[in-house]
Amino acid sequence: MKKNVFFLIILLCSVSLFAEPSKFSTFVELGGSYQFYLEEASIETESGSEKLFTSMNSLSIDFSVKDFFKPDAKVGLGGNINLFFPLGISMFTNTQSTNLSNSDFDLLIGATFLMGPAIRPVVKEKFMLTVTPGVALDFIVMKAENVHETVMLGGLGAEVGADLFISEKSYIKLGLDYRYYFIGKAENGLGKANSFAIQPSIAFGFITK
């Protein structure tokens, strides 16, 4: 997972590093969020097939970068990296349920990545609206007495951010991320997934150039 995090950071920064600074307007954001995750799967029981739902609530530290080719450009490149800390995991069917807290695990942590075009349809003196649709990836590491597993999820997502400027080069961002995952990989191999995550956030941002 460390290699993937390092690679994405390099990819996000590469546009700024290898372009003329005068041609870019770069927005950098650091904040926090609350993530709600829900997965649906089918399992076989003695009474037949049942739906199994897994939910997870998490707190997250978020880092985002948006690069535009010039200050008045409407389209650029955006991405974010979120390191999240699950508060607990709940699994339930129509007949039974199981609840686990983070104290039941020796290690329970995850990271999300989203990268794609950054589009800003509204730009005002004190307000900017940005939409960043793109490819979404999730990594979740779980380690307990009898469990040591890394789950990877892939899909599509989007971040919507409302930037409220408090000075010429600094602002507060109110954001909302939505991600839908349709492919997953765990110890039993690669397969289909059917899960989504909703993540409201708040961040402090500043324009670097």
Coordinates of N, CA, C and O in Angstrom, one line a residue, residues 66-204:
K66 N -5.7 20.5 -7.0 CA -6.3 20.8 -8.2 C -5.4 21.8 -9.0 O -5.0 22.8 -8.5
D67 N -5.1 21.4 -10.3 CA -4.3 22.3 -11.2 C -5.1 22.7 -12.4 O -5.7 21.9 -13.0
F68 N -5.0 24.0 -12.7 CA -5.6 24.5 -13.8 C -4.6 25.2 -14.7 O -3.6 25.7 -14.2
F69 N -4.8 25.1 -16.0 CA -3.7 25.5 -17.0 C -3.5 27.0 -16.9 O -2.4 27.5 -17.2
K70 N -4.5 27.8 -16.5 CA -4.3 29.2 -16.3 C -5.3 29.6 -15.3 O -6.3 28.9 -15.1
P71 N -5.2 30.8 -14.7 CA -6.1 31.2 -13.6 C -7.6 31.2 -14.0 O -8.4 31.0 -13.1
D72 N -7.9 31.5 -15.3 CA -9.3 31.6 -15.7 C -9.8 30.3 -16.4 O -10.9 30.3 -16.9
A73 N -9.0 29.2 -16.4 CA -9.4 28.0 -17.0 C -10.5 27.3 -16.3 O -10.6 27.4 -15.0
K74 N -11.4 26.7 -17.0 CA -12.6 26.0 -16.4 C -12.3 24.6 -16.2 O -13.0 23.9 -15.4
V75 N -11.3 24.0 -16.8 CA -11.0 22.6 -16.7 C -9.5 22.4 -16.4 O -8.7 23.0 -17.0
G76 N -9.2 21.5 -15.5 CA -7.9 21.2 -15.1 C -7.7 19.7 -14.7 O -8.5 18.9 -15.2
L77 N -6.8 19.4 -13.8 CA -6.6 18.1 -13.3 C -6.7 18.1 -11.7 O -6.1 19.0 -11.1
G78 N -7.5 17.2 -11.2 CA -7.6 17.1 -9.7 C -7.5 15.7 -9.2 O -7.6 14.7 -9.9
G79 N -7.2 15.7 -7.9 CA -7.1 14.4 -7.2 C -7.1 14.6 -5.7 O -6.7 15.6 -5.2
N80 N -7.4 13.5 -5.0 CA -7.3 13.6 -3.5 C -6.9 12.2 -3.0 O -7.1 11.2 -3.6
I81 N -6.3 12.3 -1.8 CA -5.8 11.1 -1.1 C -6.4 11.3 0.3 O -6.3 12.3 1.0
N82 N -7.1 10.3 0.8 CA -7.8 10.3 2.1 C -7.2 9.1 2.9 O -7.3 7.9 2.5
L83 N -6.8 9.3 4.1 CA -6.4 8.3 5.0 C -7.4 8.2 6.1 O -7.7 9.1 6.8
F84 N -8.2 7.0 6.1 CA -9.3 7.0 7.0 C -9.1 5.9 8.1 O -8.4 4.9 7.9
F85 N -9.8 6.2 9.2 CA -9.7 5.3 10.4 C -11.1 4.9 10.8 O -11.8 5.6 11.4
P86 N -11.4 3.6 10.5 CA -12.8 3.1 10.8 C -13.1 3.1 12.3 O -12.2 2.7 13.1
L87 N -14.3 3.5 12.6 CA -14.8 3.5 14.0 C -15.3 2.1 14.3 O -15.3 1.7 15.5
G88 N -15.8 1.4 13.3 CA -16.4 0.1 13.6 C -17.0 -0.4 12.3 O -17.1 0.3 11.3
I89 N -17.3 -1.7 12.3 CA -17.8 -2.4 11.2 C -19.1 -3.2 11.6 O -19.0 -3.9 12.6
S90 N -20.2 -3.1 10.9 CA -21.4 -3.8 11.1 C -21.7 -4.7 10.0 O -21.7 -4.2 8.8
M91 N -22.1 -5.9 10.2 CA -22.5 -6.9 9.2 C -23.9 -7.4 9.6 O -24.1 -7.8 10.8
F92 N -24.9 -7.4 8.7 CA -26.2 -7.8 9.0 C -26.9 -8.4 7.8 O -26.7 -8.0 6.7
T93 N -27.8 -9.3 8.1 CA -28.7 -9.9 7.2 C -30.1 -9.7 7.7 O -30.4 -9.0 8.7
N94 N -31.1 -10.4 7.1 CA -32.5 -10.3 7.5 C -32.7 -11.0 8.9 O -33.6 -10.7 9.6
T95 N -31.8 -11.9 9.2 CA -32.0 -12.7 10.4 C -30.9 -12.5 11.5 O -31.2 -12.9 12.7
Q96 N -29.8 -11.9 11.2 CA -28.8 -11.8 12.3 C -27.9 -10.6 11.9 O -27.8 -10.1 10.8
S97 N -27.1 -10.2 13.0 CA -26.2 -9.0 12.8 C -25.0 -9.2 13.7 O -25.0 -9.9 14.7
T98 N -23.9 -8.6 13.3 CA -22.6 -8.6 14.1 C -22.0 -7.2 14.0 O -22.0 -6.6 13.0
N99 N -21.6 -6.7 15.2 CA -21.0 -5.4 15.3 C -19.6 -5.5 15.9 O -19.4 -6.1 16.9
L100 N -18.7 -4.9 15.2 CA -17.3 -4.9 15.6 C -16.8 -3.4 15.7 O -17.1 -2.6 14.9
S101 N -16.0 -3.1 16.8 CA -15.5 -1.8 17.0 C -14.0 -1.9 16.6 O -13.4 -3.0 16.4
N102 N -13.4 -0.7 16.5 CA -11.9 -0.7 16.1 C -11.1 -1.3 17.1 O -9.9 -1.8 16.9
S103 N -11.6 -1.4 18.4 CA -10.8 -2.1 19.5 C -10.7 -3.6 19.3 O -9.9 -4.2 19.9
D104 N -11.6 -4.1 18.4 CA -11.5 -5.6 18.2 C -10.4 -6.0 17.2 O -10.2 -7.1 16.9
F105 N -9.8 -5.0 16.6 CA -8.7 -5.2 15.7 C -7.4 -4.7 16.2 O -7.3 -3.7 16.9
D106 N -6.3 -5.4 15.8 CA -5.0 -4.9 16.1 C -4.6 -3.8 15.2 O -3.9 -2.8 15.5
L107 N -5.1 -3.8 13.9 CA -4.9 -2.8 13.0 C -6.1 -2.7 12.1 O -6.6 -3.7 11.5
L108 N -6.7 -1.5 11.9 CA -7.8 -1.3 11.0 C -7.7 0.1 10.4 O -7.9 1.1 11.1
I109 N -7.3 0.2 9.2 CA -7.0 1.5 8.6 C -7.2 1.4 7.0 O -7.2 0.3 6.5
G110 N -7.4 2.5 6.4 CA -7.6 2.5 5.0 C -7.2 3.7 4.3 O -6.9 4.7 4.9
A111 N -7.2 3.7 3.0 CA -6.9 4.9 2.2 C -7.7 4.9 0.9 O -8.0 3.8 0.3
T112 N -8.2 6.1 0.5 CA -8.9 6.2 -0.7 C -8.2 7.2 -1.7 O -7.5 8.1 -1.2
F113 N -8.4 7.0 -3.0 CA -7.8 7.8 -4.0 C -8.8 8.1 -5.0 O -9.6 7.2 -5.4
L114 N -8.8 9.3 -5.5 CA -9.7 9.8 -6.6 C -8.9 10.7 -7.5 O -8.3 11.7 -7.0
M115 N -8.9 10.5 -8.8 CA -8.2 11.3 -9.7 C -9.0 11.4 -11.0 O -9.5 10.5 -11.5
G116 N -9.0 12.7 -11.6 CA -9.7 12.9 -12.8 C -9.7 14.4 -13.2 O -9.0 15.2 -12.5
P117 N -10.5 14.8 -14.1 CA -10.6 16.2 -14.5 C -11.2 17.0 -13.5 O -12.2 16.6 -12.9
A118 N -10.7 18.2 -13.2 CA -11.3 19.2 -12.3 C -12.0 20.2 -13.1 O -11.5 20.9 -13.9
I119 N -13.3 20.3 -12.8 CA -14.2 21.2 -13.6 C -14.8 22.3 -12.6 O -15.3 21.9 -11.6
R120 N -14.6 23.5 -13.0 CA -15.2 24.6 -12.1 C -16.2 25.4 -12.9 O -15.8 26.4 -13.5
P121 N -17.5 25.0 -12.8 CA -18.5 25.7 -13.6 C -18.9 27.1 -13.1 O -19.4 27.9 -13.8
V122 N -18.6 27.3 -11.8 CA -18.9 28.6 -11.1 C -17.7 29.2 -10.5 O -17.0 28.5 -9.6
V123 N -17.3 30.4 -10.9 CA -16.1 31.1 -10.3 C -16.5 32.5 -10.1 O -16.8 33.3 -11.0
K124 N -16.6 32.9 -8.8 CA -16.9 34.2 -8.4 C -15.8 34.8 -7.5 O -14.8 34.1 -7.3
E125 N -15.9 36.1 -7.2 CA -14.9 36.7 -6.4 C -14.6 36.0 -5.1 O -13.5 35.8 -4.6
K126 N -15.7 35.6 -4.4 CA -15.6 35.0 -3.1 C -16.1 33.5 -3.0 O -16.2 32.9 -2.0
F127 N -16.3 33.0 -4.2 CA -16.9 31.6 -4.2 C -16.5 30.9 -5.5 O -16.4 31.5 -6.6
M128 N -16.2 29.6 -5.4 CA -15.9 28.7 -6.5 C -16.5 27.4 -6.3 O -16.4 26.8 -5.2
L129 N -17.2 26.8 -7.3 CA -17.7 25.5 -7.3 C -16.9 24.6 -8.2 O -16.7 24.9 -9.4
T130 N -16.4 23.5 -7.6 CA -15.6 22.5 -8.4 C -16.1 21.1 -8.4 O -16.5 20.7 -7.3
V131 N -16.1 20.4 -9.5 CA -16.6 19.1 -9.6 C -15.4 18.3 -10.2 O -14.9 18.6 -11.2
T132 N -15.0 17.2 -9.5 CA -13.9 16.3 -9.9 C -14.4 14.9 -10.1 O -14.4 14.2 -9.1
P133 N -14.8 14.5 -11.2 CA -15.2 13.0 -11.4 C -13.9 12.3 -11.8 O -13.0 12.9 -12.4
G134 N -13.9 11.0 -11.5 CA -12.7 10.2 -11.9 C -12.7 8.8 -11.4 O -13.7 8.3 -10.9
V135 N -11.5 8.2 -11.5 CA -11.3 6.8 -11.1 C -11.1 6.8 -9.6 O -10.4 7.6 -9.0
A136 N -11.8 5.9 -8.9 CA -11.7 5.8 -7.4 C -11.0 4.4 -7.0 O -11.4 3.4 -7.6
L137 N -10.1 4.5 -6.1 CA -9.5 3.3 -5.5 C -9.6 3.3 -4.0 O -9.4 4.4 -3.4
D138 N -9.8 2.2 -3.4 CA -9.8 2.0 -1.9 C -8.9 0.9 -1.5 O -8.9 -0.2 -2.1
F139 N -8.2 1.1 -0.4 CA -7.4 0.0 0.2 C -7.8 0.0 1.7 O -7.7 1.0 2.4
I140 N -8.2 -1.2 2.2 CA -8.5 -1.4 3.6 C -7.7 -2.5 4.2 O -7.6 -3.6 3.6
V141 N -7.0 -2.2 5.3 CA -6.1 -3.2 5.9 C -6.7 -3.6 7.3 O -7.0 -2.7 8.1
M142 N -7.0 -4.9 7.4 CA -7.6 -5.4 8.7 C -6.7 -6.5 9.3 O -6.3 -7.4 8.6
K143 N -6.3 -6.3 10.5 CA -5.5 -7.3 11.2 C -6.0 -7.6 12.6 O -6.2 -6.6 13.4
A144 N -6.3 -8.8 12.9 CA -6.8 -9.2 14.2 C -6.2 -10.6 14.5 O -5.3 -11.0 13.8
E145 N -6.6 -11.2 15.6 CA -6.0 -12.5 16.0 C -6.1 -13.5 14.9 O -5.1 -14.2 14.7
N146 N -7.2 -13.7 14.3 CA -7.3 -14.7 13.2 C -7.6 -14.1 11.8 O -7.9 -14.9 10.9
V147 N -7.4 -12.9 11.7 CA -7.6 -12.2 10.4 C -6.4 -11.3 10.1 O -6.0 -10.5 10.9
H148 N -6.0 -11.4 8.8 CA -5.0 -10.5 8.3 C -5.2 -10.3 6.8 O -4.8 -11.2 6.1
E149 N -5.9 -9.3 6.5 CA -6.4 -9.2 5.1 C -6.3 -7.8 4.6 O -6.5 -6.8 5.4
T150 N -6.0 -7.6 3.3 CA -6.0 -6.3 2.6 C -7.1 -6.4 1.5 O -7.0 -7.3 0.7
V151 N -8.0 -5.5 1.6 CA -9.1 -5.5 0.6 C -8.9 -4.3 -0.3 O -8.6 -3.1 0.2
M152 N -8.9 -4.5 -1.6 CA -8.8 -3.4 -2.6 C -10.1 -3.3 -3.4 O -10.6 -4.3 -3.8
L153 N -10.5 -2.1 -3.6 CA -11.8 -1.8 -4.3 C -11.5 -0.8 -5.4 O -10.7 0.1 -5.3
G154 N -12.2 -1.0 -6.6 CA -12.0 -0.1 -7.7 C -13.4 0.3 -8.2 O -14.3 -0.5 -8.3
G155 N -13.5 1.6 -8.7 CA -14.7 2.1 -9.3 C -14.6 3.5 -9.8 O -13.5 3.9 -10.2
L156 N -15.7 4.2 -9.7 CA -15.8 5.6 -10.2 C -16.3 6.4 -9.1 O -17.1 6.0 -8.2
G157 N -16.0 7.7 -9.1 CA -16.4 8.6 -8.0 C -16.4 10.0 -8.5 O -16.0 10.4 -9.6
A158 N -16.8 10.9 -7.6 CA -16.7 12.4 -7.9 C -16.7 13.1 -6.6 O -17.2 12.7 -5.5
E159 N -16.0 14.2 -6.6 CA -15.9 15.1 -5.5 C -16.5 16.5 -5.9 O -16.2 17.0 -6.9
V160 N -17.4 17.0 -5.1 CA -18.0 18.3 -5.3 C -17.5 19.2 -4.2 O -17.7 18.9 -3.0
G161 N -16.9 20.3 -4.5 CA -16.4 21.2 -3.5 C -16.9 22.7 -3.7 O -16.9 23.2 -4.8
A162 N -17.4 23.3 -2.6 CA -17.8 24.7 -2.6 C -16.7 25.4 -1.8 O -16.5 25.2 -0.6
D163 N -16.0 26.3 -2.5 CA -14.9 27.0 -1.9 C -15.3 28.4 -1.5 O -15.7 29.2 -2.4
L164 N -15.2 28.8 -0.2 CA -15.6 30.1 0.3 C -14.3 30.8 0.6 O -13.6 30.5 1.6
F165 N -13.9 31.8 -0.2 CA -12.7 32.5 0.0 C -12.7 33.5 1.2 O -13.6 34.3 1.3
I166 N -11.6 33.4 2.0 CA -11.5 34.3 3.2 C -10.4 35.3 2.9 O -10.2 36.2 3.7
S167 N -9.6 35.1 1.9 CA -8.6 36.1 1.4 C -8.4 35.8 0.0 O -9.0 34.9 -0.6
E168 N -7.5 36.6 -0.6 CA -7.2 36.4 -2.1 C -6.7 35.0 -2.4 O -7.0 34.5 -3.5
K169 N -5.9 34.4 -1.5 CA -5.3 33.1 -1.8 C -5.6 32.0 -0.8 O -4.9 31.0 -0.7
S170 N -6.6 32.2 0.0 CA -7.0 31.1 1.0 C -8.5 31.0 1.1 O -9.2 32.0 0.9
Y171 N -9.0 29.8 1.4 CA -10.4 29.6 1.4 C -10.8 28.4 2.3 O -9.9 27.6 2.7
I172 N -12.1 28.3 2.6 CA -12.6 27.1 3.3 C -13.4 26.3 2.3 O -14.3 26.9 1.6
K173 N -13.1 25.0 2.2 CA -13.9 24.2 1.3 C -14.9 23.3 2.0 O -14.5 22.6 3.0
L174 N -16.1 23.3 1.6 CA -17.1 22.3 2.0 C -17.3 21.3 0.9 O -17.7 21.7 -0.2
G175 N -17.0 20.1 1.2 CA -17.0 19.1 0.1 C -17.9 17.9 0.3 O -18.3 17.6 1.5
L176 N -18.2 17.2 -0.7 CA -18.9 15.9 -0.6 C -18.4 15.0 -1.7 O -18.3 15.3 -2.9
D177 N -17.9 13.8 -1.3 CA -17.4 12.8 -2.2 C -18.4 11.7 -2.3 O -19.0 11.3 -1.3
Y178 N -18.6 11.1 -3.5 CA -19.4 9.9 -3.7 C -18.6 9.0 -4.5 O -18.0 9.3 -5.6
R179 N -18.5 7.7 -4.1 CA -17.7 6.7 -4.8 C -18.6 5.4 -4.9 O -19.2 5.0 -3.9
Y180 N -18.6 4.8 -6.1 CA -19.2 3.6 -6.3 C -18.2 2.5 -6.8 O -17.5 2.8 -7.8
Y181 N -18.1 1.4 -6.1 CA -17.1 0.4 -6.4 C -17.8 -0.8 -7.1 O -18.8 -1.3 -6.5
F182 N -17.3 -1.3 -8.2 CA -17.8 -2.4 -8.9 C -16.8 -3.6 -9.1 O -17.2 -4.6 -9.7
I183 N -15.6 -3.4 -8.6 CA -14.6 -4.5 -8.6 C -13.8 -4.5 -7.3 O -13.6 -3.5 -6.7
G184 N -13.5 -5.7 -6.9 CA -12.8 -5.8 -5.6 C -11.8 -7.0 -5.6 O -12.0 -7.9 -6.4
K185 N -10.8 -6.9 -4.7 CA -9.8 -7.9 -4.6 C -9.5 -8.2 -3.2 O -9.2 -7.2 -2.4
A186 N -9.6 -9.4 -2.7 CA -9.3 -9.8 -1.4 C -8.5 -11.1 -1.5 O -8.0 -11.5 -2.5
E187 N -8.4 -11.8 -0.4 CA -7.6 -13.1 -0.3 C -8.1 -14.1 -1.3 O -7.4 -15.0 -1.8
N188 N -9.4 -14.1 -1.5 CA -10.1 -15.1 -2.3 C -10.0 -14.7 -3.8 O -10.6 -15.4 -4.6
G189 N -9.3 -13.7 -4.2 CA -9.1 -13.3 -5.6 C -9.9 -12.1 -6.0 O -10.5 -11.4 -5.2
L190 N -9.9 -11.9 -7.3 CA -10.6 -10.7 -7.9 C -12.0 -11.0 -8.2 O -12.3 -12.1 -8.7
G191 N -12.9 -10.1 -8.0 CA -14.3 -10.4 -8.2 C -15.1 -9.1 -8.3 O -14.6 -8.0 -8.2
K192 N -16.4 -9.3 -8.5 CA -17.3 -8.1 -8.6 C -17.6 -7.6 -7.2 O -17.5 -8.3 -6.2
A193 N -17.8 -6.3 -7.1 CA -18.2 -5.6 -5.9 C -19.4 -4.8 -6.1 O -19.8 -4.4 -7.3
N194 N -20.1 -4.5 -5.1 CA -21.3 -3.7 -5.1 C -21.4 -2.8 -3.8 O -22.1 -3.2 -2.9
S195 N -20.7 -1.7 -3.9 CA -20.6 -0.9 -2.6 C -20.4 0.5 -3.0 O -20.0 0.9 -4.1
F196 N -20.7 1.4 -2.0 CA -20.6 2.8 -2.3 C -20.1 3.5 -1.0 O -20.3 3.0 0.1
A197 N -19.6 4.7 -1.1 CA -19.2 5.5 0.0 C -19.6 7.0 -0.2 O -19.5 7.5 -1.3
I198 N -20.1 7.6 0.9 CA -20.4 9.0 0.9 C -19.6 9.7 1.9 O -19.5 9.2 3.1
Q199 N -19.0 10.8 1.6 CA -18.0 11.4 2.5 C -18.1 12.9 2.5 O -17.5 13.6 1.7
P200 N -18.9 13.5 3.4 CA -18.9 15.0 3.6 C -17.6 15.4 4.3 O -17.0 14.7 5.1
S201 N -17.1 16.6 3.9 CA -15.8 17.0 4.4 C -15.7 18.5 4.5 O -16.5 19.3 4.0
I202 N -14.7 19.0 5.3 CA -14.4 20.4 5.4 C -12.8 20.5 5.4 O -12.1 19.6 5.9
A203 N -12.3 21.5 4.7 CA -10.9 21.6 4.5 C -10.5 23.1 4.4 O -11.3 24.0 4.1
F204 N -9.2 23.4 4.7 CA -8.6 24.7 4.5 C -7.8 24.6 3.2 O -7.0 23.6 3.0

